[in-house]
Tab-separated table of C-alpha atoms in Angstrom:
chain	number	residue	atom	x	y	z
A	1	MET	CA	28.550	4.390	-27.476
A	2	GLY	CA	26.011	5.549	-30.060
A	3	PHE	CA	22.373	4.619	-29.855
A	4	ASP	CA	21.762	1.009	-30.775
A	5	GLY	CA	18.167	-0.114	-31.199
A	6	ARG	CA	19.236	-3.626	-30.257
A	7	ILE	CA	19.969	-2.378	-26.745
A	8	LEU	CA	16.372	-1.183	-26.372
A	9	SER	CA	15.137	-4.536	-27.648
A	10	GLY	CA	17.402	-6.348	-25.204
A	11	VAL	CA	16.256	-4.193	-22.303
A	12	SER	CA	12.626	-5.081	-23.011
A	13	VAL	CA	13.569	-8.781	-22.863
A	14	LEU	CA	15.501	-8.173	-19.634
A	15	ALA	CA	12.428	-6.497	-18.132
A	16	ALA	CA	10.318	-9.537	-19.048
A	17	VAL	CA	12.837	-11.856	-17.370
A	18	VAL	CA	12.862	-9.763	-14.186
A	19	GLU	CA	9.070	-9.547	-14.115
A	20	GLY	CA	8.535	-13.227	-14.929
A	21	GLY	CA	11.377	-14.565	-12.800
A	22	SER	CA	12.549	-17.013	-15.470
A	23	PHE	CA	13.376	-17.285	-19.156
A	24	VAL	CA	10.349	-19.528	-19.687
A	25	LYS	CA	7.895	-17.021	-18.217
A	26	ALA	CA	9.615	-14.157	-20.032
A	27	ALA	CA	9.193	-16.009	-23.308
A	28	GLY	CA	5.473	-16.345	-22.647
A	29	LEU	CA	5.147	-12.662	-21.755
A	30	ILE	CA	6.729	-11.353	-24.955
A	31	GLY	CA	5.852	-14.165	-27.348
A	32	ILE	CA	9.248	-15.605	-28.302
A	33	THR	CA	11.025	-18.875	-27.574
A	34	ASP	CA	13.106	-19.625	-24.477
A	35	SER	CA	16.226	-19.770	-26.634
A	36	GLY	CA	15.281	-16.416	-28.166
A	37	VAL	CA	15.190	-14.890	-24.681
A	38	SER	CA	18.581	-16.402	-23.871
A	39	ARG	CA	20.124	-15.083	-27.100
A	40	ALA	CA	18.696	-11.588	-26.549
A	41	ILE	CA	20.121	-11.419	-23.018
A	42	GLY	CA	23.466	-12.725	-24.279
A	43	ARG	CA	23.618	-10.045	-26.975
A	44	LEU	CA	22.730	-7.318	-24.465
A	45	GLU	CA	25.405	-8.487	-22.021
A	46	ALA	CA	27.978	-8.606	-24.835
A	47	ARG	CA	27.043	-5.105	-26.003
A	48	LEU	CA	27.287	-3.674	-22.475
A	49	GLY	CA	30.315	-5.711	-21.479
A	50	VAL	CA	28.826	-6.862	-18.155
A	51	ARG	CA	26.985	-9.913	-16.873
A	52	LEU	CA	23.431	-8.906	-16.030
A	53	LEU	CA	21.947	-12.164	-14.767
A	54	ASP	CA	23.024	-15.080	-12.607
A	55	ARG	CA	21.480	-18.230	-14.064
A	56	THR	CA	20.921	-21.573	-12.350
A	57	THR	CA	18.795	-24.539	-13.312
A	58	ARG	CA	16.055	-23.278	-10.976
A	59	ALA	CA	16.216	-19.505	-10.878
A	60	VAL	CA	17.416	-16.318	-12.544
A	61	ALA	CA	18.555	-13.282	-10.535
A	62	LEU	CA	20.067	-9.919	-11.369
A	63	THR	CA	23.739	-9.434	-10.622
A	64	ASP	CA	24.762	-6.264	-8.805
A	65	GLU	CA	25.666	-4.685	-12.142
A	66	GLY	CA	22.402	-5.930	-13.633
A	67	ARG	CA	20.371	-4.458	-10.802
A	68	ARG	CA	22.026	-1.052	-11.154
A	69	PHE	CA	21.477	-1.098	-14.904
A	70	TYR	CA	17.860	-2.227	-14.636
A	71	GLU	CA	16.978	0.374	-11.974
A	72	ALA	CA	18.488	3.074	-14.198
A	73	VAL	CA	16.581	2.091	-17.351
A	74	LYS	CA	13.230	1.011	-15.880
A	75	PRO	CA	11.821	4.560	-15.463
A	76	HIS	CA	12.552	5.179	-19.147
A	77	LEU	CA	10.780	1.970	-20.133
A	78	ALA	CA	7.717	3.092	-18.205
A	79	GLY	CA	7.837	6.441	-19.972
A	80	ILE	CA	8.061	4.750	-23.361
A	81	GLU	CA	5.052	2.566	-22.499
A	82	ASP	CA	3.018	5.622	-21.496
A	83	ALA	CA	3.999	7.526	-24.632
A	84	ALA	CA	3.136	4.545	-26.829
A	85	ALA	CA	-0.265	4.162	-25.189
A	86	ILE	CA	-1.074	7.830	-25.703
A	87	ALA	CA	0.202	7.875	-29.299
A	88	SER	CA	-1.790	4.773	-30.214
A	89	GLY	CA	-4.989	6.105	-28.707
A	90	ALA	CA	-4.952	3.386	-26.076
A	91	GLY	CA	-4.535	5.765	-23.179
A	92	SER	CA	-8.037	4.957	-22.012
A	93	ALA	CA	-7.639	1.173	-22.205
A	94	VAL	CA	-7.533	-0.484	-18.779
A	95	ARG	CA	-5.546	-3.668	-19.253
A	96	GLY	CA	-2.285	-5.377	-18.418
A	97	ARG	CA	-0.882	-5.719	-14.918
A	98	LEU	CA	-1.320	-3.296	-12.015
A	99	LYS	CA	0.920	-3.610	-8.962
A	100	VAL	CA	-0.447	-1.804	-5.898
A	101	ASP	CA	1.335	-1.160	-2.601
A	102	ILE	CA	-1.739	-1.242	-0.370
A	103	ASP	CA	-2.267	-0.118	3.210
A	104	PRO	CA	-2.495	-3.144	5.571
A	105	PHE	CA	-5.762	-1.821	7.031
A	106	PHE	CA	-7.425	-0.636	3.845
A	107	LEU	CA	-7.135	-3.914	1.917
A	108	PRO	CA	-8.577	-6.477	4.378
A	109	LEU	CA	-11.073	-4.252	6.182
A	110	VAL	CA	-12.317	-1.956	3.409
A	111	LEU	CA	-11.559	-3.298	-0.079
A	112	ALA	CA	-11.790	-7.044	0.574
A	113	GLY	CA	-15.085	-8.396	-0.736
A	114	ARG	CA	-15.550	-5.468	-3.121
A	115	LEU	CA	-12.779	-6.143	-5.645
A	116	GLY	CA	-14.839	-8.525	-7.763
A	117	ASP	CA	-16.839	-5.590	-9.084
A	118	PHE	CA	-13.668	-3.865	-10.263
A	119	CYS	CA	-12.478	-7.077	-11.953
A	120	ASP	CA	-15.827	-7.372	-13.726
A	121	ARG	CA	-15.464	-3.844	-15.049
A	122	HIS	CA	-11.929	-4.439	-16.335
A	123	PRO	CA	-11.522	-8.113	-17.298
A	124	GLU	CA	-8.240	-7.475	-19.137
A	125	LEU	CA	-6.511	-6.143	-16.013
A	126	ALA	CA	-4.649	-8.287	-13.454
A	127	ILE	CA	-3.866	-6.750	-10.054
A	128	GLU	CA	-1.076	-7.701	-7.654
A	129	PHE	CA	-1.277	-6.356	-4.091
A	130	VAL	CA	1.797	-5.992	-1.881
A	131	THR	CA	2.076	-4.599	1.629
A	132	SER	CA	5.278	-3.204	3.084
A	133	GLU	CA	6.080	-1.306	6.257
A	134	ARG	CA	6.586	1.900	4.313
A	135	VAL	CA	6.310	3.168	0.760
A	136	GLY	CA	9.670	2.976	-0.994
A	137	ASP	CA	10.825	3.768	-4.530
A	138	LEU	CA	7.774	2.824	-6.567
A	139	VAL	CA	9.587	2.901	-9.904
A	140	SER	CA	12.529	0.693	-8.952
A	141	GLU	CA	10.185	-1.739	-7.166
A	142	GLY	CA	7.866	-1.974	-10.156
A	143	ILE	CA	4.889	-0.542	-8.261
A	144	ASP	CA	2.314	1.440	-10.217
A	145	LEU	CA	0.293	2.837	-7.325
A	146	ALA	CA	0.375	3.134	-3.532
A	147	ILE	CA	-2.723	3.542	-1.330
A	148	ARG	CA	-1.697	4.667	2.135
A	149	PHE	CA	-2.926	6.486	5.215
A	150	GLY	CA	-0.934	9.471	6.434
A	151	ARG	CA	0.462	12.721	5.121
A	152	PRO	CA	2.570	12.684	1.928
A	153	ARG	CA	6.311	12.331	2.504
A	154	PHE	CA	7.339	11.715	-1.085
A	155	ALA	CA	8.281	14.742	-3.176
A	156	SER	CA	8.797	12.570	-6.261
A	157	LEU	CA	5.237	11.197	-6.204
A	158	VAL	CA	1.873	12.626	-7.189
A	159	ALA	CA	-0.512	12.467	-4.219
A	160	ARG	CA	-4.305	12.579	-4.286
A	161	LYS	CA	-6.268	12.644	-1.034
A	162	LEU	CA	-9.216	10.269	-1.265
A	163	ILE	CA	-10.889	10.872	2.099
A	164	GLU	CA	-10.272	11.537	5.779
A	165	ALA	CA	-11.219	8.599	7.994
A	166	PRO	CA	-12.578	8.935	11.561
A	167	ILE	CA	-10.526	7.549	14.448
A	168	LEU	CA	-12.465	5.686	17.151
A	169	THR	CA	-11.314	4.465	20.554
A	170	VAL	CA	-12.835	1.055	21.243
A	171	ALA	CA	-12.806	-1.778	23.746
A	172	ALA	CA	-14.528	-5.139	24.127
A	173	PRO	CA	-17.164	-5.752	26.826
A	174	ARG	CA	-14.802	-8.306	28.362
A	175	TYR	CA	-12.106	-5.682	28.852
A	176	ILE	CA	-14.578	-3.241	30.401
A	177	GLU	CA	-15.875	-5.919	32.781
A	178	ARG	CA	-12.352	-6.619	34.014
A	179	HIS	CA	-10.851	-3.123	34.039
A	180	GLY	CA	-13.750	-0.665	34.024
A	181	ARG	CA	-14.827	1.841	31.400
A	182	PRO	CA	-12.891	5.107	31.198
A	183	GLY	CA	-15.205	8.098	31.367
A	184	HIS	CA	-12.804	10.573	29.726
A	185	PRO	CA	-9.824	10.189	27.341
A	186	SER	CA	-7.448	11.425	30.047
A	187	GLU	CA	-8.186	8.284	32.065
A	188	LEU	CA	-6.570	6.103	29.388
A	189	ALA	CA	-3.165	6.737	30.970
A	190	ARG	CA	-4.218	4.194	33.626
A	191	HIS	CA	-5.454	1.570	31.162
A	192	ARG	CA	-3.891	-1.148	29.030
A	193	CYS	CA	-3.768	0.322	25.520
A	194	LEU	CA	-2.834	-1.538	22.347
A	195	GLN	CA	-0.051	0.308	20.540
A	196	PHE	CA	0.403	0.595	16.768
A	197	LEU	CA	3.830	1.328	15.326
A	198	ASP	CA	4.421	4.282	13.012
A	199	PRO	CA	6.767	2.874	10.315
A	200	HIS	CA	8.268	6.301	9.640
A	201	THR	CA	9.328	7.013	13.227
A	202	GLY	CA	9.681	3.510	14.639
A	203	ARG	CA	7.598	4.613	17.631
A	204	PRO	CA	3.931	4.001	18.493
A	205	TYR	CA	1.427	6.539	17.228
A	206	GLU	CA	0.400	9.194	19.732
A	207	TRP	CA	-3.219	9.142	20.901
A	208	GLU	CA	-5.032	12.376	20.118
A	209	PHE	CA	-8.646	13.310	20.834
A	210	VAL	CA	-10.677	16.120	19.280
A	211	ASN	CA	-14.014	17.426	20.531
A	212	GLY	CA	-14.928	20.606	18.668
A	213	ARG	CA	-12.097	23.024	19.375
A	214	GLU	CA	-10.734	21.019	22.272
A	215	VAL	CA	-7.721	18.864	21.393
A	216	ILE	CA	-5.863	16.719	23.896
A	217	GLU	CA	-3.025	14.213	23.639
A	218	VAL	CA	-2.964	11.351	26.103
A	219	PRO	CA	0.181	9.317	26.842
A	220	THR	CA	-0.747	5.631	26.710
A	221	THR	CA	1.090	2.395	27.421
A	222	GLY	CA	0.486	-1.306	27.024
A	223	PRO	CA	2.320	-4.610	26.685
A	224	LEU	CA	1.314	-5.211	23.054
A	225	THR	CA	2.589	-3.269	20.016
A	226	PHE	CA	1.516	-4.095	16.448
A	227	THR	CA	2.358	-3.372	12.834
A	228	ASP	CA	-0.641	-5.385	11.575
A	229	PRO	CA	-3.976	-3.602	12.191
A	230	LYS	CA	-6.040	-6.756	11.749
A	231	SER	CA	-4.143	-8.553	14.518
A	232	MET	CA	-4.509	-5.545	16.782
A	233	LEU	CA	-8.246	-5.466	16.146
A	234	GLU	CA	-8.564	-9.186	16.924
A	235	GLU	CA	-6.779	-8.693	20.244
A	236	CYS	CA	-9.051	-5.770	21.042
A	237	VAL	CA	-12.139	-7.911	20.370
A	238	ALA	CA	-10.637	-10.609	22.621
A	239	GLY	CA	-10.429	-8.103	25.479
A	240	SER	CA	-6.648	-7.676	25.561
A	241	GLY	CA	-6.779	-3.888	25.651
A	242	ILE	CA	-8.176	-0.614	24.342
A	243	ALA	CA	-7.388	0.329	20.737
A	244	GLN	CA	-7.605	3.309	18.438
A	245	VAL	CA	-8.846	2.202	15.033
A	246	ILE	CA	-10.086	3.655	11.773
A	247	GLY	CA	-13.859	3.743	12.091
A	248	TRP	CA	-14.605	2.086	8.730
A	249	GLY	CA	-13.389	-1.332	9.811
A	250	VAL	CA	-15.401	-1.716	13.029
A	251	ARG	CA	-18.986	-0.808	12.146
A	252	GLU	CA	-20.252	-4.394	12.243
A	253	LEU	CA	-18.356	-5.053	15.471
A	254	LEU	CA	-19.941	-1.992	17.073
A	255	ALA	CA	-23.413	-2.882	15.801
A	256	SER	CA	-23.148	-6.421	17.202
A	257	GLY	CA	-21.866	-5.219	20.581
A	258	ARG	CA	-18.516	-7.013	20.260
A	259	LEU	CA	-16.807	-3.618	20.551
A	260	ILE	CA	-17.885	-0.440	22.317
A	261	ASP	CA	-17.135	3.108	21.191
A	262	LEU	CA	-15.734	4.568	24.414
A	263	PHE	CA	-15.817	8.271	23.521
A	264	PRO	CA	-18.526	9.051	20.929
A	265	ASP	CA	-18.117	12.795	21.587
A	266	TRP	CA	-14.414	12.687	20.663
A	267	HIS	CA	-14.506	11.703	16.982
A	268	GLY	CA	-12.924	14.882	15.650
A	269	GLU	CA	-9.550	13.365	14.775
A	270	ARG	CA	-9.239	12.401	11.108
A	271	PHE	CA	-6.641	10.281	9.315
A	272	PRO	CA	-6.227	11.040	5.568
A	273	LEU	CA	-6.083	8.317	2.917
A	274	PHE	CA	-3.884	9.102	-0.105
A	275	ALA	CA	-3.228	7.552	-3.494
A	276	PHE	CA	0.379	7.949	-4.696
A	277	HIS	CA	1.785	7.282	-8.138
A	278	PRO	CA	5.040	8.189	-9.927
A	279	SER	CA	5.113	11.770	-11.139
A	280	ARG	CA	4.482	11.239	-14.834
A	281	LYS	CA	2.536	13.704	-16.887
A	282	HIS	CA	0.059	11.048	-18.007
A	283	PRO	CA	-0.711	8.373	-15.384
A	284	PRO	CA	-1.759	5.110	-17.045
A	285	ALA	CA	-5.457	4.403	-17.436
A	286	LYS	CA	-5.183	1.396	-15.131
A	287	VAL	CA	-3.910	3.656	-12.333
A	288	ARG	CA	-6.652	6.216	-12.895
A	289	ALA	CA	-9.307	3.486	-12.947
A	290	PHE	CA	-8.231	1.933	-9.643
A	291	VAL	CA	-7.899	5.300	-7.893
A	292	GLU	CA	-11.402	6.220	-9.047
A	293	PHE	CA	-12.697	2.860	-7.807
A	294	CYS	CA	-11.153	3.410	-4.357
A	295	GLY	CA	-12.722	6.876	-4.335
A	296	GLU	CA	-16.141	5.351	-5.031
A	297	ILE	CA	-15.741	2.886	-2.156
A	298	VAL	CA	-14.678	5.412	0.469
A	299	GLU	CA	-17.402	7.884	-0.488
A	300	VAL	CA	-20.107	5.472	0.672
A	301	LEU	CA	-18.379	4.364	3.880
């Protein structure tokens, strides 16, 4: 099959349908009629010889063949968009839609309440935040950027370390009244500790403590294990157990006395925060702008 420009046109309509979730929304995204969308998809399916979409009166979904085709062509569409932006001199324009896979701690406890400033700076940009247990294939999932704690595990992605966050071990006064205050990290083996699951291993994170050159690991146990850091923090404040948390999210709780830093001399452990994006030569301006904004926020924490 030789190159047919109509295929490229049809693929762009298909992308609008997938992104919008319906022919009506796709028509609004690309500025044609609903019937024009339907005809374009029909021509593309006829040219390829496969059915790409299952259509009902309420929804549109990719068939298995459609999903394989779309996942294969989407990276090329993104590359064409980048090349067009650079060629037109719009590489510095921050607009459109930005989809961010965001860390479940970083969004509610660090970014929340600060995003209005970013929106004011870039009024032509709309941001969609999603949170998953682990970072997957950003390109096939339509994700422009991932902000995550932990070391890079993705050879196909560009990683930029934003900052290293301190890890604190905290408990509520109520817990200490009932169970006593440990005087040394090694005593935590006898306490009720709130566990947080590592999505990459499926096991709770190990508890490590650093004081200068001294590094110790302490085996901990407890009846509660979490994948949501906000829920774990709420249980810690309620006195359900001792928790290890990223220090940024608990400053007000420490200042008000609702939580107590158990080991202020053992703050040497650091947890890195990374920004990941697909390995293109020219990351879009919207990605660069949001990464820079996150960098500004963490620098003052």
